[in-house]
Amino acid sequence: MPDFVVYPHPALSRAATPRPVDEAMLEAGDRLLAAAREAQAYGLAAAHLGENEPLVVMSMASDPAQRDYRLLYNPEIVAVAEETASGPEGSVSMPGIEVAVQRPVWAEIAYDDADGIRQRERLEGFVARVALHEIEQVNGIFFLSRVSRLKRDAALRKFDKSRRA
């Protein structure tokens, strides 16, 4: 299993600064893609490897059982639906913990491909949820900040207990 940083590692609260796609980003992308494949993750941000790169990898397949990975350099959220839905979310940096999070039902995102060409896509449902989760992580926002204090405290207690067991 890849060596993921564990919450509350400082890398998870650092925002990565967008920049033109360069060799360091491409190499980080290779590491991130390999980690996602090995962990069978829906998505990962470079922060999960302790790296401060504006980069995510995510499966673009609408079926969560499939993995169709794509690297998104300098990803950003352009627009989101007003309508939201609740769904379970977790993190490789907090294994074993899932919390219901309200997210928009669709999102329009922009990102650079490996050639530095800007792309724009509208994503829906589960794929939109994954994109929003990982792009927020690139911006230093860990998914627990999207839930109530009660849910966050319960998740943290459960995580602490699981780490002591």
Tab-separated table of C-alpha atoms in Angstrom:
chain	number	residue	atom	x	y	z
A	1	MET	CA	0.000	0.000	0.000
A	2	PRO	CA	1.317	3.496	-0.795
A	3	ASP	CA	2.735	5.600	2.008
A	4	PHE	CA	-0.131	8.057	2.543
A	5	VAL	CA	0.138	10.861	5.090
A	6	VAL	CA	-2.236	10.458	8.032
A	7	TYR	CA	-4.642	13.135	9.261
A	8	PRO	CA	-3.872	15.731	10.680
A	9	HIS	CA	-0.607	15.850	8.693
A	10	PRO	CA	0.272	19.476	7.736
A	11	ALA	CA	0.271	18.594	4.000
A	12	LEU	CA	-3.512	18.135	4.205
A	13	SER	CA	-4.084	21.777	5.153
A	14	ARG	CA	-1.655	23.378	2.675
A	15	ALA	CA	-3.032	24.887	-0.518
A	16	ALA	CA	-0.994	24.159	-3.637
A	17	THR	CA	-0.185	27.101	-5.904
A	18	PRO	CA	-1.159	26.699	-9.576
A	19	ARG	CA	1.677	27.025	-12.083
A	20	PRO	CA	2.440	25.920	-15.632
A	21	VAL	CA	2.733	22.141	-15.964
A	22	ASP	CA	6.399	21.256	-15.515
A	23	GLU	CA	8.588	18.185	-15.084
A	24	ALA	CA	8.141	18.125	-11.267
A	25	MET	CA	4.345	18.106	-11.690
A	26	LEU	CA	4.481	15.354	-14.311
A	27	GLU	CA	6.691	13.223	-12.045
A	28	ALA	CA	4.321	13.832	-9.113
A	29	GLY	CA	1.488	12.813	-11.431
A	30	ASP	CA	3.206	9.492	-12.141
A	31	ARG	CA	3.569	8.812	-8.404
A	32	LEU	CA	-0.026	9.841	-7.732
A	33	LEU	CA	-1.409	7.673	-10.520
A	34	ALA	CA	0.566	4.650	-9.286
A	35	ALA	CA	-0.700	5.222	-5.724
A	36	ALA	CA	-4.323	5.539	-6.898
A	37	ARG	CA	-4.064	2.323	-8.898
A	38	GLU	CA	-2.486	0.424	-6.029
A	39	ALA	CA	-5.035	1.685	-3.485
A	40	GLN	CA	-7.938	1.452	-5.968
A	41	ALA	CA	-8.870	4.984	-4.872
A	42	TYR	CA	-11.661	6.927	-6.555
A	43	GLY	CA	-9.431	9.980	-6.411
A	44	LEU	CA	-6.325	11.336	-4.721
A	45	ALA	CA	-4.694	14.715	-4.313
A	46	ALA	CA	-0.913	15.095	-4.230
A	47	ALA	CA	-1.291	16.162	-0.575
A	48	HIS	CA	-2.156	12.541	0.298
A	49	LEU	CA	1.447	11.694	-0.591
A	50	GLY	CA	2.699	14.684	1.391
A	51	GLU	CA	3.404	16.665	-1.781
A	52	ASN	CA	2.382	20.284	-2.325
A	53	GLU	CA	1.477	20.060	-6.022
A	54	PRO	CA	-1.677	21.439	-7.720
A	55	LEU	CA	-2.632	17.995	-8.917
A	56	VAL	CA	-5.293	15.323	-8.527
A	57	VAL	CA	-5.938	11.951	-10.076
A	58	MET	CA	-9.486	10.685	-10.274
A	59	SER	CA	-11.596	8.093	-11.936
A	60	MET	CA	-13.883	9.656	-14.513
A	61	ALA	CA	-16.068	6.531	-14.802
A	62	SER	CA	-19.676	7.076	-13.719
A	63	ASP	CA	-19.731	3.532	-12.294
A	64	PRO	CA	-17.849	3.604	-8.953
A	65	ALA	CA	-16.803	-0.031	-9.515
A	66	GLN	CA	-14.759	1.040	-12.569
A	67	ARG	CA	-11.500	2.974	-12.609
A	68	ASP	CA	-10.791	5.292	-15.538
A	69	TYR	CA	-8.037	7.482	-14.123
A	70	ARG	CA	-7.174	10.930	-15.378
A	71	LEU	CA	-4.575	13.361	-14.042
A	72	LEU	CA	-5.829	16.917	-13.542
A	73	TYR	CA	-3.125	19.568	-13.224
A	74	ASN	CA	-4.083	22.943	-11.717
A	75	PRO	CA	-7.691	21.848	-11.186
A	76	GLU	CA	-10.322	24.371	-10.236
A	77	ILE	CA	-14.038	24.408	-9.581
A	78	VAL	CA	-15.689	26.737	-12.102
A	79	ALA	CA	-19.389	26.298	-11.258
A	80	VAL	CA	-21.597	24.031	-9.145
A	81	ALA	CA	-25.267	23.121	-8.928
A	82	GLU	CA	-27.471	24.807	-6.367
A	83	GLU	CA	-29.043	21.416	-5.661
A	84	THR	CA	-27.075	19.240	-3.251
A	85	ALA	CA	-27.139	15.612	-2.175
A	86	SER	CA	-25.644	13.777	0.766
A	87	GLY	CA	-23.188	10.969	0.175
A	88	PRO	CA	-20.475	9.062	2.026
A	89	GLU	CA	-16.920	10.345	1.783
A	90	GLY	CA	-13.652	9.150	3.215
A	91	SER	CA	-9.926	9.636	2.785
A	92	VAL	CA	-6.856	7.459	2.450
A	93	SER	CA	-5.405	9.804	5.068
A	94	MET	CA	-8.107	8.731	7.527
A	95	PRO	CA	-8.613	5.037	6.742
A	96	GLY	CA	-11.783	3.349	7.922
A	97	ILE	CA	-13.758	6.574	8.389
A	98	GLU	CA	-16.705	7.595	6.230
A	99	VAL	CA	-18.919	10.605	6.832
A	100	ALA	CA	-21.993	11.795	4.936
A	101	VAL	CA	-21.170	15.078	3.192
A	102	GLN	CA	-23.542	17.444	1.343
A	103	ARG	CA	-22.197	18.299	-2.103
A	104	PRO	CA	-23.595	19.894	-5.265
A	105	VAL	CA	-25.062	17.291	-7.651
A	106	TRP	CA	-22.946	18.563	-10.564
A	107	ALA	CA	-19.795	20.607	-10.978
A	108	GLU	CA	-18.023	22.252	-13.837
A	109	ILE	CA	-14.272	21.983	-13.482
A	110	ALA	CA	-11.259	23.249	-15.391
A	111	TYR	CA	-7.780	21.758	-15.395
A	112	ASP	CA	-4.615	21.492	-17.449
A	113	ASP	CA	-3.775	18.225	-19.174
A	114	ALA	CA	-0.207	16.860	-19.275
A	115	ASP	CA	0.546	19.112	-22.274
A	116	GLY	CA	-0.558	22.192	-20.335
A	117	ILE	CA	-3.717	22.636	-22.402
A	118	ARG	CA	-6.682	23.921	-20.408
A	119	GLN	CA	-9.687	21.607	-20.381
A	120	ARG	CA	-13.181	22.191	-19.047
A	121	GLU	CA	-15.769	19.548	-18.142
A	122	ARG	CA	-19.127	19.241	-16.465
A	123	LEU	CA	-19.318	16.283	-14.107
A	124	GLU	CA	-22.382	14.829	-12.437
A	125	GLY	CA	-23.252	12.637	-9.476
A	126	PHE	CA	-20.511	10.516	-7.947
A	127	VAL	CA	-17.813	11.773	-10.325
A	128	ALA	CA	-18.652	15.388	-9.423
A	129	ARG	CA	-18.454	14.463	-5.717
A	130	VAL	CA	-14.983	12.962	-6.184
A	131	ALA	CA	-13.773	15.984	-8.165
A	132	LEU	CA	-15.073	18.466	-5.587
A	133	HIS	CA	-13.562	16.447	-2.717
A	134	GLU	CA	-10.108	16.208	-4.341
A	135	ILE	CA	-9.977	19.760	-5.718
A	136	GLU	CA	-10.840	21.082	-2.262
A	137	GLN	CA	-7.968	18.947	-0.898
A	138	VAL	CA	-5.595	20.640	-3.393
A	139	ASN	CA	-6.780	23.898	-1.826
A	140	GLY	CA	-5.952	22.658	1.682
A	141	ILE	CA	-9.539	21.814	2.668
A	142	PHE	CA	-9.883	18.385	4.280
A	143	PHE	CA	-13.331	16.841	3.765
A	144	LEU	CA	-14.186	16.884	7.502
A	145	SER	CA	-14.411	20.672	7.355
A	146	ARG	CA	-17.575	20.215	5.215
A	147	VAL	CA	-19.564	18.530	8.010
A	148	SER	CA	-21.050	19.667	11.306
A	149	ARG	CA	-18.884	19.868	14.394
A	150	LEU	CA	-20.839	16.958	15.885
A	151	LYS	CA	-20.137	14.692	12.873
A	152	ARG	CA	-16.502	15.824	12.724
A	153	ASP	CA	-15.923	15.152	16.432
A	154	ALA	CA	-17.564	11.715	16.157
A	155	ALA	CA	-15.385	10.833	13.145
A	156	LEU	CA	-12.240	12.010	14.936
A	157	ARG	CA	-13.087	9.967	18.051
A	158	LYS	CA	-13.707	6.879	15.922
A	159	PHE	CA	-10.437	7.442	14.028
A	160	ASP	CA	-8.430	7.924	17.247
A	161	LYS	CA	-9.977	4.749	18.682
A	162	SER	CA	-9.172	2.749	15.528
A	163	ARG	CA	-5.532	3.887	15.650
A	164	ARG	CA	-5.173	2.728	19.284
A	165	ALA	CA	-6.681	-0.694	18.635
